[in-house]
Amino acid sequence: MWDDAFPSFLIGLREGLEAGLIVSILVATLVRAEARNRLSQVWTGVLAAIALAMSFGAVLTFTAASLSATAQEAFGGTLSVIAVAFVTAMVFWMRRSARSLAGEIKEKVTGALAMGSGVLILTSFLAVGREGLETALFLWTTARAAGESAGPLAGAGIGLVLAAGLCWGLYRRVLKINLTRFFTYTGAVLIVIAAGVLGYGLRDLQEGGVLPGNTAYAVDLSSHIDAGSWYSTLLQGVLNITPTMTWLQVIGYLGYLAVVMTLFIRGVRTSAPKPAAERKEPTAAADRAEPEPGPKPSGRPWRRPAWVVPVAVVAVPAVVAGLVVAFARPKPSGGQTVAVSETECGKGFTAPKPGRQTFQMQNTGSKTSEVYLIDPGTNAVYGEIEGLAPGTTRDLVATVAGGTYAWRCVPSGGKAVTSQSVTVSGGGGSTKAVVPVSENDLAAPLTAYKAYVEQGLATLVTQTRTLDDDIAGNHLAKARTDWLTAHLTYSSLGAAYGTFEDFDKKINGRADGLPGGVTDQDFAGFHRVEYGLWHAQTAGQLKAPAQALADAAAGLQKAFPSQGFDPGDLPLRAHEILENTLQFELTADTDEGSGTNLATANANLAGTGELLTVLRPLLTTHAPKLLPTVDADIARLQKLLDAQHQGASWTPVEQLDTVTRQRIAGATGQLLEDLAPVPDLLEIRKSA
C-alpha cells in the first residue's frame, strides 16, 4: 500500500504547498490589515476550487473518460499563466497598500484594500483550482494503475495535511511581523513563486503542443538529482524548479523574475513613508461625524444571506458534474449492437454519429474472436476487443470522426472477415488510430535480431569453455573475471529468453524457489558457479557446475536455429528485459556474492538497445515521438550506471547509498514506462 501511497503523498505535498502558500499570504494580509470581513471572499474562492476539483474527479471516475495528454498539458499551462497574471497583480497591490496602511491602517483600510471581491475570489480560486485539477487527475490515474484507491487517497491526504501545516506555520509567523516588512517580504516571495509557476505553465504549454521547444533543454540535472527525493519535491513544490528545464522555461523564469522583481524593488524604494507632520490625523469630530440628513428608509433593506455564495460555488460544479455523468457516461444499452461470428461480421452496424460512441459487440458464432474497428482503406485500428468468447457481449468504446469505418472479425483459427464499410460525415474531434503491423513487417527485424543472438551464442560458447578451463586448472582468480565476461554476454541476449526453452534454467537459473536453495542439486548455471567462486568453494566442487554450464551453452547454440521465435515476441521483450532488471538486478535478488548486479543491468540495457535498433524503422513510422524520449532515457540510465563502474569493478547494489539507488531505480522505471506502449504499437493484427 505504501508503494501506491508514496507518489500520491508527494503530489499532495507539492500541490498543497503551491496553492497553500498563496492562500496563506492572502489570509494573513487581510487579518493583519484588520479586514477579516474580506476573508469570506478568499474562502469562497478556495471552496469553489475544491468543489471544481472534486467534481472533475467524479466525472473522471464515473465516465471513465479523461482529457488527452496534450489537452491536459495545454489546459494546465493556460491556467498557470492566468494564475501568474493575477498573482502579479496581487503583489503590486500589496506594495501599494504598504504605503497607506503603514500609518493609517484603521482609518483607511477600506481605501487601501481596493481590490474588488471578485478579484480576491478569483485569485484564491486560481491558486487552488489548478493544483486541485492536477491532483484529481493524478489520483485518478494512479488509482487506476494501482488497481485500488485506498493507498493513493491516503498518501495524498497525508501530503495535503502536511502542506496545510507548513502553510499554517507561515501564516502564524507573518501575523507577528511589521506590516510594511510583511508586504515587502511576502511580495518578493510571491514573485519568486509566480516565476516558478510561469516556468511550469510554459512547460505544460510546450508538452501540450501549444508552444515549441519541448525537447530543447537548457538544464538537465536528472542524472545528478533524484526527482523523487524529499528535498527535490519540496523545491519543486515551492519554487517549481525542476531538474530538467527547457530554454523557454529558463528564459520565461529568469525574464519574469528580472523584470517584475526590479519593478517591485524600485517601487518599494520610492514609497518611503511621509514625515509624521505631513500626515493628517483623523479628528475626534470626524470620528463622531453624523451622516447627512436624508429620507429614512421605510423598512429594513433586503440583504443577501451569507450562505448563498458558498452554497452556489459548491452546488454549481456538483450539478454540472452530475449532468456530465448523466449524459456523457457511456451506457451499455444506448449504443449499437454489432454481431460477430465466423461468417458474419458487423451485422447491425450503421453509420454512427461523430463523437465518442459505445458499441455492444455480441459474439453470435462458435469461436472466440478478436474484433477491430478499422479504416478499411488503411487498415488503421480505432478500437479493439481481444478474446470475445462465444455467446458474450462486451462494450467497445471509440471516438468517431468524419471518415470511413468497418469491422474486422478474426475468429480463433479462422480467416478474418471484414464488414461492409460505412461513411461518417461531420467532425467529432480528433481520432487516434494505430496502424497495424503484420508478421511480414516484423520479418526483417526478427532476422536481424536472430543473427545478433546467434553471434552472441557463439561468443558465449567460447567464453563458458574458457571459464570451464579456468576452474579445471584451479585458476579461480581468473575464473572470477571470465565468469563475469561470459555472464554479461548471456545477459545481453534478453529478448530471446522466451525461445531458449529449458536451456535458460540450465544457464541462468536462480536458487529462489528450490527446496535446498543454493545447496539444491538443481541449482545450476552462472549463479551456481558465482556462488562457489565467491564463497570459497574449491575447484573440485566447481568442476561439475562449470562443465554443465559450458555444455548447456553449446546445446543452446546448436538448438537455437530450429527453435520457434515468434516475431510478436520482439515488441513484448522491449520492456520485459527492464522489468526483470528492476525486479532482480536492482534489488540484488540475484547476487550470489560477486556484487555485479549493476554490470548485469548494464548488459540488459545494451540488449534493450540492440532490440530497439532492429525495431527502430517500425517505431519511427508508428511513433516518431517515442524514440527521442526513449533515447534520452537510455542515455540518462547509462550515465548513472557508468558512474558505478571503476575499471574492472562495479559497486554492489547493497553498497549504494539510498539516493543513488533511488536514482538508478527511478531512471529504469521511467525508461520502462516509456517503453510500455511498444507492444501495443507493434502488435501483430490479422488483416486478411
Short mmCIF file of N, CA, C and O in Angstrom, two decimals, residues 64 113 176 206 331 354 372 441 537 543-544 557 566 666:
data_model
loop_
_atom_site.label_atom_id
_atom_site.label_comp_id
_atom_site.label_asym_id
_atom_site.label_seq_id
_atom_site.Cartn_x
_atom_site.Cartn_y
_atom_site.Cartn_z
N ALA A 64 -15.26 7.28 -16.87
CA ALA A 64 -14.08 6.58 -17.39
C ALA A 64 -13.53 7.30 -18.61
O ALA A 64 -13.06 6.71 -19.56
N LEU A 113 -7.45 48.60 0.70
CA LEU A 113 -7.84 47.30 0.16
C LEU A 113 -8.78 47.51 -1.00
O LEU A 113 -9.96 47.17 -0.95
N LYS A 176 2.91 38.31 12.95
CA LYS A 176 3.64 38.97 14.02
C LYS A 176 4.68 39.97 13.53
O LYS A 176 5.33 40.63 14.32
N GLN A 206 4.26 23.69 -23.74
CA GLN A 206 5.14 23.01 -24.69
C GLN A 206 4.73 21.55 -24.86
O GLN A 206 4.64 21.05 -25.98
N LYS A 331 -23.42 4.37 -21.98
CA LYS A 331 -24.46 3.49 -21.44
C LYS A 331 -24.54 2.23 -22.30
O LYS A 331 -24.71 2.30 -23.51
N PRO A 354 -20.86 11.35 -35.22
CA PRO A 354 -19.49 11.68 -34.79
C PRO A 354 -19.42 11.85 -33.28
O PRO A 354 -20.38 12.25 -32.63
N TYR A 372 -11.95 -5.66 -34.43
CA TYR A 372 -11.31 -4.37 -34.63
C TYR A 372 -12.25 -3.43 -35.38
O TYR A 372 -12.92 -3.84 -36.34
N ASP A 441 5.96 -7.40 -41.62
CA ASP A 441 6.63 -6.17 -41.19
C ASP A 441 7.74 -6.47 -40.19
O ASP A 441 8.76 -5.76 -40.13
N GLN A 537 34.53 -21.98 -2.44
CA GLN A 537 34.47 -23.39 -2.83
C GLN A 537 35.70 -23.73 -3.66
O GLN A 537 36.27 -22.88 -4.35
N LYS A 543 33.93 -27.92 -10.50
CA LYS A 543 34.20 -28.51 -11.80
C LYS A 543 32.93 -28.97 -12.50
O LYS A 543 32.71 -28.68 -13.69
N ALA A 544 32.08 -29.70 -11.80
CA ALA A 544 30.85 -30.23 -12.42
C ALA A 544 29.90 -29.10 -12.84
O ALA A 544 29.39 -29.10 -13.97
N GLN A 557 23.34 -23.22 -28.43
CA GLN A 557 23.80 -22.74 -29.73
C GLN A 557 23.35 -23.68 -30.85
O GLN A 557 22.94 -23.22 -31.93
N ASP A 566 8.78 -16.43 -32.12
CA ASP A 566 7.59 -15.71 -32.55
C ASP A 566 7.95 -14.24 -32.81
O ASP A 566 8.47 -13.57 -31.92
N GLY A 666 14.76 4.83 -10.35
CA GLY A 666 13.84 5.77 -10.96
C GLY A 666 14.07 5.92 -12.45
O GLY A 666 13.11 5.97 -13.24
#
